[in-house]
CSV table of C-alpha atoms in Angstrom, one decimal:
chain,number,residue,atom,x,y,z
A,1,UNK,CA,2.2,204.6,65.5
A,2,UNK,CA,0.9,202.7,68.3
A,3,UNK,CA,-2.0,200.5,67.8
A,4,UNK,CA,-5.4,201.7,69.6
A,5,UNK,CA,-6.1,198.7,72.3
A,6,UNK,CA,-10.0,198.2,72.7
A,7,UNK,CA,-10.4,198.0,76.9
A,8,UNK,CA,-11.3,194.9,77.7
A,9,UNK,CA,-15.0,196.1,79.0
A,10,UNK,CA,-15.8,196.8,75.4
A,11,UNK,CA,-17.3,193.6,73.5
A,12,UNK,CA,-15.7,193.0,70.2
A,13,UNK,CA,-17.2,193.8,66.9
A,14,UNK,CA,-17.1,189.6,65.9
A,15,UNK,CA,-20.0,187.1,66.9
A,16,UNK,CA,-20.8,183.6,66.4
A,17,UNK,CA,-24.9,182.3,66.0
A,18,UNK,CA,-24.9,179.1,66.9
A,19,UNK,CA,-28.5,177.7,65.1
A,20,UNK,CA,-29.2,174.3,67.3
A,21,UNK,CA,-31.6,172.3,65.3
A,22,UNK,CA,-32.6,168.7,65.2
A,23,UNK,CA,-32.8,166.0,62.2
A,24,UNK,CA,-36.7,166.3,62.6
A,25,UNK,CA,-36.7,169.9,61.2
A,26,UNK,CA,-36.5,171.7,64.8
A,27,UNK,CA,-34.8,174.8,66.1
A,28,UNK,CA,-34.0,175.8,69.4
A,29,UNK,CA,-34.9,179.4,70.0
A,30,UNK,CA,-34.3,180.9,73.2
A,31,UNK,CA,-36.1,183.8,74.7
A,32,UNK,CA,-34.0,187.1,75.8
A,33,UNK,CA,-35.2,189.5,78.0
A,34,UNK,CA,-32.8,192.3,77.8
A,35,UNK,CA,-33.1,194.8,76.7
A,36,UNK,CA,-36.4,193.6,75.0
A,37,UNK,CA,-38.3,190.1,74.9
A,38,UNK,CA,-37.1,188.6,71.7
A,39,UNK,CA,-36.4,184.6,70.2
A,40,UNK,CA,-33.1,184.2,68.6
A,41,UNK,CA,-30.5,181.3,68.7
A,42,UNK,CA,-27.5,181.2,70.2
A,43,UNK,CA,-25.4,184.3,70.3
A,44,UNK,CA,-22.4,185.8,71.4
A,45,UNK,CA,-19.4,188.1,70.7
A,46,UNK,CA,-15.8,186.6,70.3
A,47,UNK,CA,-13.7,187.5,73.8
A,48,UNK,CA,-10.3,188.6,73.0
A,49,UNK,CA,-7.6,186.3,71.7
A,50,UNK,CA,-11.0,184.1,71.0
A,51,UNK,CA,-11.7,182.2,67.8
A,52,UNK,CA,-14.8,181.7,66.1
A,53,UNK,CA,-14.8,178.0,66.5
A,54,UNK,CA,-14.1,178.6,70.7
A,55,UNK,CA,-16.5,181.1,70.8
A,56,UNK,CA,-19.8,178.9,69.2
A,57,UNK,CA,-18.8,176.4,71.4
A,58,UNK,CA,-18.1,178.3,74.5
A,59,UNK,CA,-21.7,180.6,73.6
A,60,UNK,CA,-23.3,176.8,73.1
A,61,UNK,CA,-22.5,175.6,76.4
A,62,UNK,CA,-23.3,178.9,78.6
A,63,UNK,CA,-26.1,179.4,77.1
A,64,UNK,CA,-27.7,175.8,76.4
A,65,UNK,CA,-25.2,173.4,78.3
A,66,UNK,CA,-24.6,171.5,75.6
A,67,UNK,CA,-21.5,170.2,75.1
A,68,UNK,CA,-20.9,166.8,72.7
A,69,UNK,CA,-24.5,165.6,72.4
A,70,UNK,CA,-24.5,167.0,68.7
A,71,UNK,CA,-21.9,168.0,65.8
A,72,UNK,CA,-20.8,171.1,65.6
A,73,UNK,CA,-20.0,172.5,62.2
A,74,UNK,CA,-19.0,176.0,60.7
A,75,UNK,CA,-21.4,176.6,57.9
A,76,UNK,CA,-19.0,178.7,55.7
A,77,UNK,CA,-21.3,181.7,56.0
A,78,UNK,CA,-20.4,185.1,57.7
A,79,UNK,CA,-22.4,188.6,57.5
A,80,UNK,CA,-21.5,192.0,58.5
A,81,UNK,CA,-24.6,194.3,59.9
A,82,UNK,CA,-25.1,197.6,61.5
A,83,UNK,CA,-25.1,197.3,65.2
A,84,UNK,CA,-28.8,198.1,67.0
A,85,UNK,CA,-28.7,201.5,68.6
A,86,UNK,CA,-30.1,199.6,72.1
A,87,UNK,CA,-26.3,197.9,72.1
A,88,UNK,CA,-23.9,200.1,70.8
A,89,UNK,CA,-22.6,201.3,74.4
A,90,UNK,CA,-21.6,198.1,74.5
A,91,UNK,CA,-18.7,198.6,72.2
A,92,UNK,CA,-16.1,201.4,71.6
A,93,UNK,CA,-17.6,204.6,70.7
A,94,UNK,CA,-17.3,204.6,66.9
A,95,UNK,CA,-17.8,201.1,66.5
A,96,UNK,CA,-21.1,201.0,64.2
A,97,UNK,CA,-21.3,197.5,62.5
A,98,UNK,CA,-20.4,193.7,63.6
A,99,UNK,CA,-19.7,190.8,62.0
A,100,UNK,CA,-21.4,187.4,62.8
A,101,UNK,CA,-19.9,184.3,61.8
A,102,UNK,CA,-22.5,181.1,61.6
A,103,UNK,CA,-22.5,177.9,63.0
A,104,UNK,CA,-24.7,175.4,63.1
A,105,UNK,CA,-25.3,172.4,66.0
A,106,UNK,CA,-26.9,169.2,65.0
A,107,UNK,CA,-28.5,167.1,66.7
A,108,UNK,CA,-31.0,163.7,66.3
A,109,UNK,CA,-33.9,165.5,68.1
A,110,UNK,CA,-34.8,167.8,70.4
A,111,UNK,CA,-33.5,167.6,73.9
A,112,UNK,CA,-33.5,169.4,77.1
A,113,UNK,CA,-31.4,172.9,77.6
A,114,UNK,CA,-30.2,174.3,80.9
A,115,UNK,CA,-30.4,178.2,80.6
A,116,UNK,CA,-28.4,180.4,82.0
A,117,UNK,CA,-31.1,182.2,83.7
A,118,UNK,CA,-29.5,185.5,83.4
A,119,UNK,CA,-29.7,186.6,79.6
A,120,UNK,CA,-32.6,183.9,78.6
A,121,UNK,CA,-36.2,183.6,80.5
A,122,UNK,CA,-37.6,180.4,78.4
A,123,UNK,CA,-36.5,178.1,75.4
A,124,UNK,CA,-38.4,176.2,72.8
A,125,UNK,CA,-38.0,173.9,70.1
A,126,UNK,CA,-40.3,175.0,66.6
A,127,UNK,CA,-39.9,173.7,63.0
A,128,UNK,CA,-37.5,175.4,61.3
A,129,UNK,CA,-40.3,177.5,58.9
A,130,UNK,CA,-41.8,179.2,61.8
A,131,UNK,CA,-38.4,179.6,64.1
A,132,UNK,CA,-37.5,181.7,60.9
A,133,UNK,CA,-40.8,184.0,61.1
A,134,UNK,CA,-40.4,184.7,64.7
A,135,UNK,CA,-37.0,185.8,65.7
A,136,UNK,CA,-35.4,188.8,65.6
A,137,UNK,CA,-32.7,189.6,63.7
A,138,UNK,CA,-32.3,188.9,59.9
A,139,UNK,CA,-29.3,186.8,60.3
A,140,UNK,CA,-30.8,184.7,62.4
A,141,UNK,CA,-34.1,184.4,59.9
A,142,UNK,CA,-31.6,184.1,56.7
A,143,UNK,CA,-29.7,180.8,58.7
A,144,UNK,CA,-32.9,179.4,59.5
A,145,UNK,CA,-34.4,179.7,56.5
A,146,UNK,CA,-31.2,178.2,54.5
A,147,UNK,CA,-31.6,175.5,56.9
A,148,UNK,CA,-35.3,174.7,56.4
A,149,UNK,CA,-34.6,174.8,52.7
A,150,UNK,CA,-32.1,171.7,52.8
């Protein structure tokens, strides 16, 4: 049997969060527009032949334009979850759920970001507590919340 290839215009059920926060008990959030206003960190789904690891740093830098100002670490974590109805025709019909793997970028403080200007409007740097309370997703509020708790 031949195995089913997923056309390349589909996005692959595998993402990355990249949580950017500072040593000062900050997180950048980053405000999307489409296809609602929302905060959430860095995000992105894995391109084919991609790895994890290449994808948080390739998401980091289109997204934020960092590049080396901070570490980047894997934090061991990774959760499946049903895919929002608002992005499922982004992926192959069928394809229901997603897994996310998490990463984290440290840095000393807050800094400047360069957004891409396409999938973000605005970004801002909030303590860790409240960054957990206001975005979106549940992943996003379980990493920052495991992150204000260290």
């Amino acid at each position: 049997a031949c195995a089913r290839r997923v056309p390349s215009s589909f996005r692959h059920p595998i993402s990355v969060l990249v949580v950017v926060y500072s040593d000062d008990g900050y997180a950048l959030l980053l405000e999307r527009s489409e296809p609602f206003s929302f905060w959430q960190s860095v995000t992105g789904s894995l391109q084919e032949g991609e790895r994890h690891e290449e994808a948080a740093q390739r998401e980091l830098t289109e997204e934020t334009g960092l590049t080396d100002e901070g570490l980047l670490e894997y934090s061991g974590v990774s959760r499946q979850f049903a895919i929002d109805p608002r992005w499922r025709d982004r992926f192959a019909p069928g394809v229901v759920e997603n897994v996310e793997f998490e990463w984290h970028y440290r840095l000393p403080g807050p800094v400047d970001v360069r957004l891409d200007g396409v999938e973000h409007t605005a970004y801002e740097w909030t303590p860790l507590e409240r960054a957990a309370e206001i975005v979106w997703s549940w992943t996003n509020k379980a990493a920052l919340w495991n992150l204000a708790k260290r």
